[in-house]
Tab-separated table of C-alpha atoms and ligand atoms in Angstrom:
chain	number	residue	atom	x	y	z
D	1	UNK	CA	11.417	-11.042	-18.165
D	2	UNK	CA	12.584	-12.299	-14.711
D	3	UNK	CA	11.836	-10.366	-12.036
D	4	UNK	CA	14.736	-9.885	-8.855
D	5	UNK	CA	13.481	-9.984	-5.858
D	6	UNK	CA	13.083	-6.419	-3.963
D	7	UNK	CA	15.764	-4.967	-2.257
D	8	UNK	CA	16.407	-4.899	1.249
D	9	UNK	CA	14.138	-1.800	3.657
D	10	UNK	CA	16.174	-0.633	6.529
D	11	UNK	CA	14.138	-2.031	9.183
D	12	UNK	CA	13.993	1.003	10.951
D	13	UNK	CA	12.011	3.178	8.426
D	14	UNK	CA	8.748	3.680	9.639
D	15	UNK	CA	6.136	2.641	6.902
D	16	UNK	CA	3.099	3.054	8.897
D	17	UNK	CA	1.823	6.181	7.179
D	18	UNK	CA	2.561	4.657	3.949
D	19	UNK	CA	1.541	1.380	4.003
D	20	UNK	CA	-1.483	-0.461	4.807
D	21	UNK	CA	-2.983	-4.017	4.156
D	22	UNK	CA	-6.283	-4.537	1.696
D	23	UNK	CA	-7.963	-6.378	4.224
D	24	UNK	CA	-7.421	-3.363	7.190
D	25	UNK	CA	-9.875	-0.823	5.258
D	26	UNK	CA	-13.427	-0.368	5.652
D	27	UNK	CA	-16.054	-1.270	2.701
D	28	UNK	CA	-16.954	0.490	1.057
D	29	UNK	CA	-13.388	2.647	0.969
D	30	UNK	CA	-13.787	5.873	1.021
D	31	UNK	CA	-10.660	6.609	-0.195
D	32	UNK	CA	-10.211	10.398	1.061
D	33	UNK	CA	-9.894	9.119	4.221
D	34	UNK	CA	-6.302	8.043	3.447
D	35	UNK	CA	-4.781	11.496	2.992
D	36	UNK	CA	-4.832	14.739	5.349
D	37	UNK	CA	-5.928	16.610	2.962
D	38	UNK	CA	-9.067	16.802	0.030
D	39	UNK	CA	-7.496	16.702	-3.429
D	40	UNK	CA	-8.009	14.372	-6.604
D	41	UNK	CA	-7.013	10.851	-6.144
D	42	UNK	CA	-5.254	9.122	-8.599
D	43	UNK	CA	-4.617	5.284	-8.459
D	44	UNK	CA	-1.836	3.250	-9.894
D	45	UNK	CA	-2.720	-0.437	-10.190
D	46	UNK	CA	0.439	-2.563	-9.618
D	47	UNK	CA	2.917	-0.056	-8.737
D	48	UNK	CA	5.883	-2.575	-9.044
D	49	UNK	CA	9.056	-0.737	-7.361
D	50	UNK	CA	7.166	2.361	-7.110
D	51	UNK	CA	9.199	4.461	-10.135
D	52	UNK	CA	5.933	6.278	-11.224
D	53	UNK	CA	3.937	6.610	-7.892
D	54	UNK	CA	7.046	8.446	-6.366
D	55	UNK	CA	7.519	10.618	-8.981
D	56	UNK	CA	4.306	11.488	-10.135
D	57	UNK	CA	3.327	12.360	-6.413
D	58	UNK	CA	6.179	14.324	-6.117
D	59	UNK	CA	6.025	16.489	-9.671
D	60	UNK	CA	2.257	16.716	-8.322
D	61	UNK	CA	1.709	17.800	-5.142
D	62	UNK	CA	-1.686	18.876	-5.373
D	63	UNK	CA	-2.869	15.524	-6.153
D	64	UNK	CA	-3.330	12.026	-3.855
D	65	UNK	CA	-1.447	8.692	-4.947
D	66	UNK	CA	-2.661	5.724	-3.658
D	67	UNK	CA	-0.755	2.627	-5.331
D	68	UNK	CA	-2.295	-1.006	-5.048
D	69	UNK	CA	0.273	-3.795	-4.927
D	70	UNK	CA	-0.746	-7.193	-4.730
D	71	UNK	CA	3.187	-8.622	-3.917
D	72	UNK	CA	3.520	-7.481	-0.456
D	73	UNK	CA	7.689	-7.216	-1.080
D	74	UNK	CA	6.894	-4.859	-4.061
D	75	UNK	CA	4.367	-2.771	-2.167
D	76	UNK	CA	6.793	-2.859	0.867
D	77	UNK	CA	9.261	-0.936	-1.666
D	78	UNK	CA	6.924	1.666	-2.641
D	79	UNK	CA	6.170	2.324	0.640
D	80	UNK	CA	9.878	2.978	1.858
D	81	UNK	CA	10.590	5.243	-1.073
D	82	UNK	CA	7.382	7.091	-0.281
D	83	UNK	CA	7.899	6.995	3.582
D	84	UNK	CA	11.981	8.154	3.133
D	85	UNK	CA	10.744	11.597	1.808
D	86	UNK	CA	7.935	11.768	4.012
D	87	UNK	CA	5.355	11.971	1.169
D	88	UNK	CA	2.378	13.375	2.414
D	89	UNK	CA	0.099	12.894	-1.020
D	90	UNK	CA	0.670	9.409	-1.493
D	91	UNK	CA	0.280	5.639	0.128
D	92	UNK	CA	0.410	2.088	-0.829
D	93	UNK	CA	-2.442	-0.536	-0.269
D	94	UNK	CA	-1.087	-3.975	-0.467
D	95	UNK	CA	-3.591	-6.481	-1.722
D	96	UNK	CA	-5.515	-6.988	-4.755
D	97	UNK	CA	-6.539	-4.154	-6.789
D	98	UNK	CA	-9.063	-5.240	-8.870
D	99	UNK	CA	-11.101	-6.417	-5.497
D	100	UNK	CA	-10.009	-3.152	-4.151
D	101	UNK	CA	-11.717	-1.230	-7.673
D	102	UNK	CA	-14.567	-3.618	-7.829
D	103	UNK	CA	-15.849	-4.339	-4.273
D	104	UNK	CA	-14.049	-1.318	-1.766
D	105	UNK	CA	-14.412	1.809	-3.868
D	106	UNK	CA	-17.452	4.096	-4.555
D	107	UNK	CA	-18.968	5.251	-7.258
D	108	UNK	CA	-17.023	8.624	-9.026
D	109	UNK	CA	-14.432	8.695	-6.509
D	110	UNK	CA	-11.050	8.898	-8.562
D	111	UNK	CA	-9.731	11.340	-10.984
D	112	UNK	CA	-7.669	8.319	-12.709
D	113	UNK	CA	-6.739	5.324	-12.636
D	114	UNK	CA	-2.792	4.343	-14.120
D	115	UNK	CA	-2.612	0.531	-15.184
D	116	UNK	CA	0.980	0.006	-16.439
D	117	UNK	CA	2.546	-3.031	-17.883
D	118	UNK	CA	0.328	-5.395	-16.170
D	119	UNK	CA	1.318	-9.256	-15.658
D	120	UNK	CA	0.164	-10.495	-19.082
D	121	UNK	CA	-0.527	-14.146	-18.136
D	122	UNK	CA	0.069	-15.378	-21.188
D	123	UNK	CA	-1.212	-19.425	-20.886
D	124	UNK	CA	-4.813	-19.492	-21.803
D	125	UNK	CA	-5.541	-20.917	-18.657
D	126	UNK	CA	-4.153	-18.090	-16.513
D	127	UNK	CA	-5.825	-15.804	-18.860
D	128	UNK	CA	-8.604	-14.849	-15.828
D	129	UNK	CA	-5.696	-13.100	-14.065
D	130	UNK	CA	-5.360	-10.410	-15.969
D	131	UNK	CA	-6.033	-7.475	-14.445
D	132	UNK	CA	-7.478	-5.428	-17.204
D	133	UNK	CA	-10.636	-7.830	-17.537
D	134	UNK	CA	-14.173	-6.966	-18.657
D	135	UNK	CA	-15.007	-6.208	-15.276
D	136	UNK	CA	-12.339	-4.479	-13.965
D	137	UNK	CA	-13.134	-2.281	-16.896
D	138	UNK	CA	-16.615	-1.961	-15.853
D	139	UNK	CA	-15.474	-1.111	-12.539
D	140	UNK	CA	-12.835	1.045	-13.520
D	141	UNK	CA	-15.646	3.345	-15.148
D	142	UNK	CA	-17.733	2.965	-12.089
D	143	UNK	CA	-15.156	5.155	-9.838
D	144	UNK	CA	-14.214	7.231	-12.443
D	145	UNK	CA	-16.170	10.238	-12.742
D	146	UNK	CA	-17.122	12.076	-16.254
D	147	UNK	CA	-14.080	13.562	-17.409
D	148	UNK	CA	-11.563	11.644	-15.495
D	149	UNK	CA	-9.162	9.493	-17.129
D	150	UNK	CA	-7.560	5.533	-17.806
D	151	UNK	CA	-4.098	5.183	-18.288
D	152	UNK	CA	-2.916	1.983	-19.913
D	153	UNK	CA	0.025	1.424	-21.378
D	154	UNK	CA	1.622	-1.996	-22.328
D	155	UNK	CA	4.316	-3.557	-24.022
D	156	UNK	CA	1.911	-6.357	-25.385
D	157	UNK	CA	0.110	-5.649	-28.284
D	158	UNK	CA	-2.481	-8.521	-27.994
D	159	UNK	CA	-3.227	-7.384	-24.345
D	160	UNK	CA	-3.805	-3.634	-25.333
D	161	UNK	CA	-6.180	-4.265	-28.188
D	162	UNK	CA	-8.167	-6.937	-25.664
D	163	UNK	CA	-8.617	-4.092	-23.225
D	164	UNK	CA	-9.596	-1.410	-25.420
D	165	UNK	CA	-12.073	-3.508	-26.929
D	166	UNK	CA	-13.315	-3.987	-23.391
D	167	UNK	CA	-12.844	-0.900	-22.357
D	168	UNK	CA	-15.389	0.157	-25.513
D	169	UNK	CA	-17.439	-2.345	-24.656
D	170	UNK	CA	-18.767	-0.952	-21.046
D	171	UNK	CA	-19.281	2.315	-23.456
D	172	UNK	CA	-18.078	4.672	-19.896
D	173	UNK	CA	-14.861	5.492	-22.011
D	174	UNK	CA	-14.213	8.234	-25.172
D	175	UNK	CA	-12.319	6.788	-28.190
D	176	UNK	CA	-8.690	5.977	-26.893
D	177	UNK	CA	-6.018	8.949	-27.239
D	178	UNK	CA	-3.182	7.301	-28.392
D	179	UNK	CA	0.172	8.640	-26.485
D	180	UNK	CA	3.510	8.631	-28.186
D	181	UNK	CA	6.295	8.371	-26.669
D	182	UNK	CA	9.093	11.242	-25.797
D	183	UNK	CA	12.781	10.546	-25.750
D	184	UNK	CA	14.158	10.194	-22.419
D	185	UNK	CA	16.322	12.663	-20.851
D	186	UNK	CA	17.586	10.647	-18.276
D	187	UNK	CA	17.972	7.984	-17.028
D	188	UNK	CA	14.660	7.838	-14.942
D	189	UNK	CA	12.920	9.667	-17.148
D	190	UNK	CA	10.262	6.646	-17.523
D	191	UNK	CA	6.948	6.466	-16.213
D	192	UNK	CA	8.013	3.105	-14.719
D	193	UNK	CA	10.028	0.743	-14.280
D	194	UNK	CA	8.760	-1.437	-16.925
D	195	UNK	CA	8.932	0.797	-19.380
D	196	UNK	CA	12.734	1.711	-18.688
D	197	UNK	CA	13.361	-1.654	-19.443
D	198	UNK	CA	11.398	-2.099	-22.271
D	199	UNK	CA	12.597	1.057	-23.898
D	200	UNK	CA	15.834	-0.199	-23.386
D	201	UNK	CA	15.468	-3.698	-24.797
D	202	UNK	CA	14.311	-1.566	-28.148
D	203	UNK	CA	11.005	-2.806	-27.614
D	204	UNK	CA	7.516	-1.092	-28.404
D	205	UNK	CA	5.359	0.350	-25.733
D	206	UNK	CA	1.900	0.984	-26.697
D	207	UNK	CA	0.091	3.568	-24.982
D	208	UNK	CA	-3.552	4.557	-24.438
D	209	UNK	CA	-5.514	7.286	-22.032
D	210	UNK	CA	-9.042	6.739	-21.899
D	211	UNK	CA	-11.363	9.389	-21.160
D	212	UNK	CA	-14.423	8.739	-19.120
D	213	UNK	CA	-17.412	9.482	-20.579
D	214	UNK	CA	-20.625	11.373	-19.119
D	215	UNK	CA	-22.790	8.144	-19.497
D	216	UNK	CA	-23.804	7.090	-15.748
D	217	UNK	CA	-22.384	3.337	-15.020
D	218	UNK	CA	-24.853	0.776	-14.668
D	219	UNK	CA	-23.068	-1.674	-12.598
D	220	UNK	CA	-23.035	-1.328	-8.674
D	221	UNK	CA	-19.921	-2.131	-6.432
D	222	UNK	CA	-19.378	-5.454	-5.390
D	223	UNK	CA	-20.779	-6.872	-8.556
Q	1	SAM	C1	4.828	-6.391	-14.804
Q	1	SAM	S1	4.796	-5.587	-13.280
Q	1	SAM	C2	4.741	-3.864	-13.714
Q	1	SAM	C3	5.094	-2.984	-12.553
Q	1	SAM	C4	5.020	-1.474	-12.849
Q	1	SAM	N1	3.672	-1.060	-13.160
Q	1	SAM	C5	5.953	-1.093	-13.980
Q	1	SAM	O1	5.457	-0.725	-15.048
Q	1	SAM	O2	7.168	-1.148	-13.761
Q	1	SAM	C6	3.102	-5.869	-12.775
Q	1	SAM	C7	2.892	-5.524	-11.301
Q	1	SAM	O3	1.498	-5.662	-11.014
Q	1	SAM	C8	1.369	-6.324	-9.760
Q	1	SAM	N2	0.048	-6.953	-9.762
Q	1	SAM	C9	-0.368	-8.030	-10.476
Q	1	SAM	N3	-1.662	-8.303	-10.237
Q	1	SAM	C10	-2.081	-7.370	-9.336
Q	1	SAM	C11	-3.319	-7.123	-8.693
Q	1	SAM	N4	-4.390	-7.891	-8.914
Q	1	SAM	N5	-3.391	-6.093	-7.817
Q	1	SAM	C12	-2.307	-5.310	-7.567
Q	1	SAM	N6	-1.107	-5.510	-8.146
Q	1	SAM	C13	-0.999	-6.504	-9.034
Q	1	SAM	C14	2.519	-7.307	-9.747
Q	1	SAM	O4	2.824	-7.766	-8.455
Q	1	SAM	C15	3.621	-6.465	-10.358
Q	1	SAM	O5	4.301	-5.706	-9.381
């Protein structure tokens, strides 16, 4: 589906607390750093216009967002919905998050991570941009302690069987819980953006939260 291009931020919004650039933080990231005060972190990978990292971190004060964005336009957006309520429990990163998962973050240092509708770079040859990969997967279990939790949901069916298999593959992850879907009430009564239109269009969404397992992760970051 074509994408428009983001809307217009009033210039004088002050995104400074909300926003910052990939290649400003320190490596490793300690990501608690970011917020004033200690609570779980959650990540969203590819927040898009921000639908779900707004209103999760607003339903959920006691937890940290931090979104990753790789379109600076897009990330931009999140910011400026974040940064017109003041948010104080969640920020954007603009840059690439699977450098940010693989090569910034430590080990265990995430409740969850929330990967939804990802680009599915369908030619075979763009096939190495997908962001669900084998080794953002190994990764992904990496800075996820036991008991914390990947959210994937999709509306490709190909894409979500590839990354559960990979996913099972690392062997950090508990069989899949399938999630079903709930009408909506409203009219932003979506996780994201993606899947309001999806929904819409009649389309499937399939939807899996994988549990991290107590197995200790073999890989190390930056690898
Ligand atoms: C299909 S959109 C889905 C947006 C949103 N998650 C939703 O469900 O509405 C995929 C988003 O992921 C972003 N993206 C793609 N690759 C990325 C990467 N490596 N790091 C961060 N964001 C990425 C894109 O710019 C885009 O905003």
């Amino acid at each position: 589906m074509p994408r428009r291009p983001p809307k217009k931020i009033d210039p004088a919004l002050d995104l400074s607390r909300h926003l910052l650039a990939l290649a400003d933080v320190p490596e490793p990231l300690d990501p608690a750093t970011l917020f004033s005060r200690p609570a779980p972190i959650e990540l969203e990978v590819g927040s898009g216009k921000g639908l779900f990292i707004d209103t999760a971190s607003l339903a959920r004060p006691a937890t940290n967002f931090l979104g990753a964005e790789i379109a600076a336009g897009y990330a931009r957006l999140c910011a400026a919905r974040l940064a017109r309520r003041g948010a104080a429990n969640a920020r954007m990163i603009q840059g690439d998050a699977t450098w940010l998962v693989r090569g910034l973050l430590p080990d265990a240092c995430l409740a969850a991570i929330h990967v939804y509708f990802p680009d599915p770079w369908w030619k075979a040859r763009h096939r190495k941009r997908r962001v669900l990969s084998e080794t953002f997967l190994r990764h992904a279990g990496r800075v996820l302690p036991a008991g914390g939790a990947l959210h994937v949901w999709t509306d490709v069916e190909e894409y979500f069987e590839e990354s559960l298999a990979f996913a099972a593959a690392t062997e950090l992850f508990a069989d899949p819980q399938v999630v079903a879907a709930r009408p909506a009430e409203h009219d932003l009564d979506y996780r994201t953006h993606f899947e309001r239109r999806t929904r819409l269009a009649g389309a499937p969404v399939w939807r899996a939260l994988l549990p991290r397992n107590d197995r200790p992760a073999t890989v190390t970051r930056g690898a």
